[in-house]
Amino acid sequence: MKRDDLNIRRDRIIALLTENQELSARDLAAQLGVSVQTIRADLRDLDAAALVQRRNGAVRLRQQSENIAYLPRVGASRLEKQQIALAVKNLVKDGARVALGTGTTVEQCARMLAIRQNLFVATNSIHAVHALQNAPGAVVELAGGTVRLRDLDLIGAASAGFFSRFRMEQAIFSCGGLSEGGEVLDYNAAEIVARQSITECARERILVVDSAKFGRDLPCRMGHVWEYEVVVTNAPLSADIRDRCAATGCRIIAAEAE
């Protein structure tokens, strides 16, 4: 089986568990049109990656106060994140001043932006710095402070103060979850502080969020999607959310393959 097919099926498992809370291997096999043995192999790997939890014949997404490790997140919703990054690339022009947050979706955006010329970038993500290494004419400022080794980023007080030094045209950032009512959610207060600092340094704020995060139940909240200028997502946003976005001038951009 092709690796892309494997990733797509596992992305669909995560999406189904997001929608249904809890399912059995047999339920998943029936919905995805594969054998129960195939699903059980997928679930073993997803469990080892701390994405799901198996108990009493059923499986559900893990709920925790910290996001899962970085490498397993890279594989989750991989194709959708690449599509989001393509959409973001079209929003950023050569020579732009851009603030980049943390996370795998933003890293994908940085990889796409590496074709732009003469960017000025401020970021608290070492992954984003690596992605921009060969960007022609780029100047990259990296936050100081204590590195969160699990994710290779900086989200403490030093990071918050770092973004306040800049006047950026665009800020590109993600979140841990998005409620069905449009609340922007995260795992802990430190993530909220980091996102608040990056949103305050730019004129245009671009929230990037893959559909697997829609409906995720997380403890910390900072505002709603319609408070930002742009939201790039394939999440099934309700008519009420879309109406609120239209009323505030927030653009919703669907991430589609080119």
Tab-separated table of C-alpha atoms in Angstrom:
chain	number	residue	atom	x	y	z
A	1	MET	CA	0.000	0.000	0.000
A	2	LYS	CA	1.197	3.518	-0.789
A	3	ARG	CA	2.243	5.587	2.197
A	4	ASP	CA	-0.155	8.382	1.178
A	5	ASP	CA	-3.080	5.912	1.215
A	6	LEU	CA	-2.086	4.810	4.710
A	7	ASN	CA	-1.912	8.416	5.942
A	8	ILE	CA	-5.257	9.273	4.342
A	9	ARG	CA	-6.977	6.306	6.027
A	10	ARG	CA	-5.516	7.199	9.415
A	11	ASP	CA	-6.551	10.823	8.957
A	12	ARG	CA	-10.075	9.537	8.289
A	13	ILE	CA	-9.956	7.446	11.477
A	14	ILE	CA	-9.073	10.568	13.475
A	15	ALA	CA	-11.856	12.519	11.760
A	16	LEU	CA	-14.437	9.792	12.478
A	17	LEU	CA	-13.436	9.655	16.137
A	18	THR	CA	-13.698	13.436	16.333
A	19	GLU	CA	-17.271	13.218	15.041
A	20	ASN	CA	-18.402	10.138	16.990
A	21	GLN	CA	-16.495	10.312	20.281
A	22	GLU	CA	-16.080	6.518	20.455
A	23	LEU	CA	-16.189	3.683	17.913
A	24	SER	CA	-15.223	0.017	17.679
A	25	ALA	CA	-12.714	-1.395	15.218
A	26	ARG	CA	-15.616	-3.095	13.443
A	27	ASP	CA	-17.467	0.244	13.111
A	28	LEU	CA	-14.384	1.892	11.651
A	29	ALA	CA	-13.758	-0.988	9.254
A	30	ALA	CA	-17.327	-0.811	7.958
A	31	GLN	CA	-17.181	2.958	7.398
A	32	LEU	CA	-13.768	2.875	5.715
A	33	GLY	CA	-14.333	-0.264	3.637
A	34	VAL	CA	-11.319	-2.218	4.906
A	35	SER	CA	-10.839	-5.288	7.074
A	36	VAL	CA	-11.026	-5.255	10.857
A	37	GLN	CA	-7.432	-6.548	10.911
A	38	THR	CA	-6.284	-3.520	8.913
A	39	ILE	CA	-8.056	-1.151	11.284
A	40	ARG	CA	-6.583	-2.884	14.325
A	41	ALA	CA	-3.086	-2.412	12.882
A	42	ASP	CA	-3.859	1.279	12.323
A	43	LEU	CA	-5.167	1.630	15.861
A	44	ARG	CA	-2.069	0.006	17.357
A	45	ASP	CA	0.128	2.560	15.599
A	46	LEU	CA	-2.165	5.475	16.490
A	47	ASP	CA	-2.229	4.322	20.110
A	48	ALA	CA	1.584	4.092	20.173
A	49	ALA	CA	1.704	7.638	18.792
A	50	ALA	CA	-0.588	8.803	21.654
A	51	LEU	CA	-3.334	9.856	19.232
A	52	VAL	CA	-6.033	7.417	20.367
A	53	GLN	CA	-6.872	5.328	23.394
A	54	ARG	CA	-8.257	1.775	23.182
A	55	ARG	CA	-10.391	0.404	25.998
A	56	ASN	CA	-12.956	-2.416	26.318
A	57	GLY	CA	-13.209	-2.997	22.581
A	58	ALA	CA	-13.723	0.680	21.751
A	59	VAL	CA	-11.398	3.477	20.707
A	60	ARG	CA	-11.536	7.217	21.261
A	61	LEU	CA	-9.271	10.225	20.854
A	62	ARG	CA	-6.986	10.963	23.761
A	63	GLN	CA	-7.951	13.968	25.874
A	64	GLN	CA	-5.061	15.660	27.589
A	65	SER	CA	-3.711	18.987	28.811
A	66	GLU	CA	-0.776	18.882	26.398
A	67	ASN	CA	-0.788	18.315	22.675
A	68	ILE	CA	0.690	15.057	21.406
A	69	ALA	CA	4.347	14.912	20.420
A	70	TYR	CA	5.434	16.822	17.326
A	71	LEU	CA	6.344	13.956	14.986
A	72	PRO	CA	2.971	12.137	15.234
A	73	ARG	CA	1.228	15.464	14.543
A	74	VAL	CA	3.238	15.937	11.345
A	75	GLY	CA	1.545	12.864	9.871
A	76	ALA	CA	-1.984	13.740	11.028
A	77	SER	CA	-4.070	15.455	8.300
A	78	ARG	CA	-0.889	15.793	6.229
A	79	LEU	CA	-2.597	16.400	2.875
A	80	GLU	CA	-5.045	18.925	4.295
A	81	LYS	CA	-2.227	20.843	5.973
A	82	GLN	CA	-0.409	21.013	2.646
A	83	GLN	CA	-3.575	22.358	1.024
A	84	ILE	CA	-3.904	24.963	3.785
A	85	ALA	CA	-0.297	25.984	3.183
A	86	LEU	CA	-0.958	26.402	-0.540
A	87	ALA	CA	-3.852	28.733	0.231
A	88	VAL	CA	-1.713	30.746	2.653
A	89	LYS	CA	1.086	31.059	0.099
A	90	ASN	CA	-1.335	32.934	-2.163
A	91	LEU	CA	-2.062	35.450	0.611
A	92	VAL	CA	1.581	36.438	1.160
A	93	LYS	CA	3.480	38.585	-1.339
A	94	ASP	CA	7.201	38.987	-1.977
A	95	GLY	CA	8.795	41.318	0.558
A	96	ALA	CA	6.057	40.866	3.163
A	97	ARG	CA	6.616	41.159	6.902
A	98	VAL	CA	5.203	37.980	8.444
A	99	ALA	CA	4.936	36.583	11.979
A	100	LEU	CA	4.772	32.788	12.171
A	101	GLY	CA	3.502	30.846	15.176
A	102	THR	CA	4.140	27.255	16.157
A	103	GLY	CA	2.824	23.858	15.121
A	104	THR	CA	2.872	21.500	12.163
A	105	THR	CA	0.349	23.422	10.044
A	106	VAL	CA	2.350	26.627	10.373
A	107	GLU	CA	5.514	24.700	9.534
A	108	GLN	CA	3.870	23.573	6.291
A	109	CYS	CA	2.972	27.208	5.588
A	110	ALA	CA	6.612	28.206	6.130
A	111	ARG	CA	7.728	25.566	3.631
A	112	MET	CA	5.386	26.982	1.006
A	113	LEU	CA	6.437	30.554	1.785
A	114	ALA	CA	10.081	29.657	1.151
A	115	ILE	CA	9.487	30.411	-2.552
A	116	ARG	CA	8.684	34.045	-1.737
A	117	GLN	CA	11.481	36.590	-2.035
A	118	ASN	CA	12.775	39.050	0.565
A	119	LEU	CA	10.459	38.087	3.408
A	120	PHE	CA	10.990	39.527	6.872
A	121	VAL	CA	9.866	36.837	9.320
A	122	ALA	CA	9.544	36.791	13.098
A	123	THR	CA	8.812	33.407	14.662
A	124	ASN	CA	9.010	31.375	17.851
A	125	SER	CA	9.273	28.083	15.924
A	126	ILE	CA	12.632	26.502	15.132
A	127	HIS	CA	10.833	24.262	12.622
A	128	ALA	CA	9.723	27.386	10.740
A	129	VAL	CA	13.296	28.674	10.681
A	130	HIS	CA	14.488	25.401	9.131
A	131	ALA	CA	11.687	25.543	6.556
A	132	LEU	CA	12.768	29.036	5.482
A	133	GLN	CA	16.474	28.244	5.328
A	134	ASN	CA	16.686	28.572	1.546
A	135	ALA	CA	14.092	31.320	1.069
A	136	PRO	CA	15.676	33.895	-1.283
A	137	GLY	CA	16.604	37.121	0.509
A	138	ALA	CA	14.738	36.223	3.704
A	139	VAL	CA	15.542	37.803	7.065
A	140	VAL	CA	14.381	35.674	9.989
A	141	GLU	CA	14.148	36.761	13.639
A	142	LEU	CA	13.809	33.959	16.221
A	143	ALA	CA	12.435	34.405	19.735
A	144	GLY	CA	14.790	33.823	22.636
A	145	GLY	CA	14.178	32.045	25.911
A	146	THR	CA	13.724	28.442	26.938
A	147	VAL	CA	13.201	25.984	24.099
A	148	ARG	CA	10.355	23.498	24.466
A	149	LEU	CA	12.384	20.520	23.248
A	150	ARG	CA	9.368	18.351	22.460
A	151	ASP	CA	8.213	20.818	19.778
A	152	LEU	CA	11.369	22.901	19.160
A	153	ASP	CA	9.556	26.150	19.887
A	154	LEU	CA	9.428	28.908	22.508
A	155	ILE	CA	6.148	29.871	24.137
A	156	GLY	CA	7.107	31.379	27.507
A	157	ALA	CA	7.274	34.995	28.650
A	158	ALA	CA	10.318	35.738	26.489
A	159	SER	CA	8.377	34.680	23.398
A	160	ALA	CA	5.441	36.896	24.326
A	161	GLY	CA	7.699	39.920	24.655
A	162	PHE	CA	9.506	39.044	21.437
A	163	PHE	CA	6.528	39.608	19.116
A	164	SER	CA	5.707	42.976	20.725
A	165	ARG	CA	8.893	44.387	19.150
A	166	PHE	CA	7.558	44.053	15.602
A	167	ARG	CA	5.034	45.711	13.309
A	168	MET	CA	4.108	42.941	10.917
A	169	GLU	CA	1.761	42.917	7.948
A	170	GLN	CA	0.507	39.367	8.545
A	171	ALA	CA	0.511	36.845	11.379
A	172	ILE	CA	-0.005	33.154	10.583
A	173	PHE	CA	-0.867	30.923	13.532
A	174	SER	CA	-2.849	27.867	14.537
A	175	CYS	CA	-4.715	26.602	17.605
A	176	GLY	CA	-5.310	23.346	19.431
A	177	GLY	CA	-9.006	23.121	18.709
A	178	LEU	CA	-12.090	24.861	17.396
A	179	SER	CA	-15.449	24.394	19.084
A	180	GLU	CA	-18.657	23.875	17.124
A	181	GLY	CA	-19.678	27.340	18.295
A	182	GLY	CA	-16.562	28.959	16.823
A	183	GLU	CA	-14.463	29.279	19.987
A	184	VAL	CA	-10.690	29.166	19.438
A	185	LEU	CA	-9.304	26.679	21.975
A	186	ASP	CA	-5.984	25.360	23.239
A	187	TYR	CA	-4.435	22.905	25.675
A	188	ASN	CA	-3.056	25.294	28.297
A	189	ALA	CA	-2.657	28.948	29.246
A	190	ALA	CA	0.889	29.176	27.847
A	191	GLU	CA	-0.408	28.383	24.352
A	192	ILE	CA	-3.064	31.080	24.733
A	193	VAL	CA	-0.493	33.698	25.780
A	194	ALA	CA	1.734	32.803	22.822
A	195	ARG	CA	-1.137	33.145	20.355
A	196	GLN	CA	-2.306	36.429	21.861
A	197	SER	CA	1.170	37.930	21.508
A	198	ILE	CA	1.480	36.988	17.842
A	199	THR	CA	-1.998	38.264	16.963
A	200	GLU	CA	-1.255	41.670	18.483
A	201	CYS	CA	1.786	42.364	16.277
A	202	ALA	CA	0.132	42.208	12.835
A	203	ARG	CA	-2.497	44.044	10.806
A	204	GLU	CA	-3.880	40.887	9.162
A	205	ARG	CA	-4.318	37.830	11.366
A	206	ILE	CA	-4.556	34.469	9.584
A	207	LEU	CA	-5.794	31.473	11.574
A	208	VAL	CA	-4.928	28.112	9.980
A	209	VAL	CA	-6.741	25.068	11.329
A	210	ASP	CA	-7.254	21.595	9.872
A	211	SER	CA	-10.683	19.996	10.078
A	212	ALA	CA	-9.570	17.306	12.571
A	213	LYS	CA	-9.430	20.049	15.223
A	214	PHE	CA	-13.073	21.002	14.734
A	215	GLY	CA	-15.217	19.962	17.703
A	216	ARG	CA	-12.187	19.116	19.854
A	217	ASP	CA	-12.935	19.703	23.552
A	218	LEU	CA	-10.061	21.660	25.162
A	219	PRO	CA	-9.901	23.585	28.456
A	220	CYS	CA	-8.534	27.005	27.414
A	221	ARG	CA	-10.260	29.593	25.250
A	222	MET	CA	-9.259	32.806	23.516
A	223	GLY	CA	-11.936	34.481	21.433
A	224	HIS	CA	-13.775	33.292	18.341
A	225	VAL	CA	-12.847	32.701	14.711
A	226	TRP	CA	-14.750	35.772	13.495
A	227	GLU	CA	-12.412	38.038	15.474
A	228	TYR	CA	-9.633	37.393	12.929
A	229	GLU	CA	-9.272	38.733	9.410
A	230	VAL	CA	-8.775	35.365	7.673
A	231	VAL	CA	-9.490	31.727	8.568
A	232	VAL	CA	-8.077	29.011	6.300
A	233	THR	CA	-9.770	25.676	6.972
A	234	ASN	CA	-11.820	22.815	5.571
A	235	ALA	CA	-13.665	22.387	8.872
A	236	PRO	CA	-17.471	22.079	8.525
A	237	LEU	CA	-18.275	25.480	9.985
A	238	SER	CA	-21.952	26.098	10.758
A	239	ALA	CA	-24.112	28.664	8.998
A	240	ASP	CA	-24.119	30.731	12.210
A	241	ILE	CA	-20.308	30.876	12.290
A	242	ARG	CA	-20.188	31.808	8.618
A	243	ASP	CA	-22.778	34.540	9.141
A	244	ARG	CA	-20.814	35.970	12.077
A	245	CYS	CA	-17.637	35.913	10.010
A	246	ALA	CA	-19.376	37.722	7.158
A	247	ALA	CA	-20.708	40.346	9.562
A	248	THR	CA	-17.248	41.121	10.976
A	249	GLY	CA	-15.392	40.972	7.654
A	250	CYS	CA	-13.582	37.718	8.442
A	251	ARG	CA	-12.796	35.799	5.254
A	252	ILE	CA	-13.171	32.011	5.330
A	253	ILE	CA	-10.903	30.375	2.766
A	254	ALA	CA	-11.377	26.695	1.946
A	255	ALA	CA	-8.098	24.812	1.541
A	256	GLU	CA	-8.226	23.063	-1.804
A	257	ALA	CA	-5.627	21.309	-3.914
A	258	GLU	CA	-4.239	23.322	-6.796
